[in-house]
Amino acid sequence: MLHLDQQVLRTDVTGMPIEWIGYQDAVRLIVLGQVSYALGRVLYHLHGGVNALTGQRTVIPVNAIVATQGSHPDAHRFYGRYTPPLSNRALFRRDENICLYCGNQFHHSELSRDHVKPLAQDGVDTWSNVVTACKRCNNHKGSRTPEEAGMQLLAIPFAPTHAEYVYLQGRRILADQMEFLLAHFPRHSVLRRRLARSLAEGRNNLDPIQ
């Protein structure tokens, strides 16, 4: 039995991932005739009122993926040099809640955003200059570079693409949703390799921090 907060992946009519929505928003789009097609497993069957002519009760199936009419007005942003907004939530999920200095995994409350090149040394607050760090490692590093602090950076930070960012925003992502998103990931993406491995292991419910 799925939780009622299981998210639905919304795309535009071309299949470009846009956002995650709740079942209420998905039903509204269906009722308004704004859904062009649906993909993936049926998550819910919502029961409506009784048709006065047929006496039958309305049943609305809600699929894991719904494509809405038209193309996204900002679709051009999702290609080329588009960079998603940076947030700690997405950053920690990009790095799997792992401190990229000590290599241990932590609860998000024990993590912090570290600037590889410190702001005090004219570093910038961008995806390619920030990593997940436990508070202990971040405090030890201070306003120094990893080299100055004698610390090794375990992975190279990177900016996710739009599709990867949509993934990082998700919760309890289902396998069919993940397969759909994976098709939009760059071929040599770090996240692509990670998630392809998860799918190969047969996991039916995927979370960015698992």
Short mmCIF file of C-alpha atoms in Angstrom, two decimals, residues 86 124-131 157-160:
data_model
loop_
_atom_site.label_atom_id
_atom_site.label_comp_id
_atom_site.label_asym_id
_atom_site.label_seq_id
_atom_site.Cartn_x
_atom_site.Cartn_y
_atom_site.Cartn_z
CA LEU A 86 21.92 25.38 -4.80
CA VAL A 124 32.31 31.14 -4.60
CA ASP A 125 29.07 29.57 -3.42
CA THR A 126 28.48 27.33 -6.44
CA TRP A 127 27.88 23.62 -6.99
CA SER A 128 31.41 23.08 -8.29
CA ASN A 129 32.98 24.62 -5.17
CA VAL A 130 30.85 23.07 -2.42
CA VAL A 131 30.77 19.63 -0.85
CA PRO A 157 32.00 18.38 -6.76
CA PHE A 158 29.73 18.90 -9.76
CA ALA A 159 26.60 20.78 -10.77
CA PRO A 160 23.61 18.51 -11.47
#
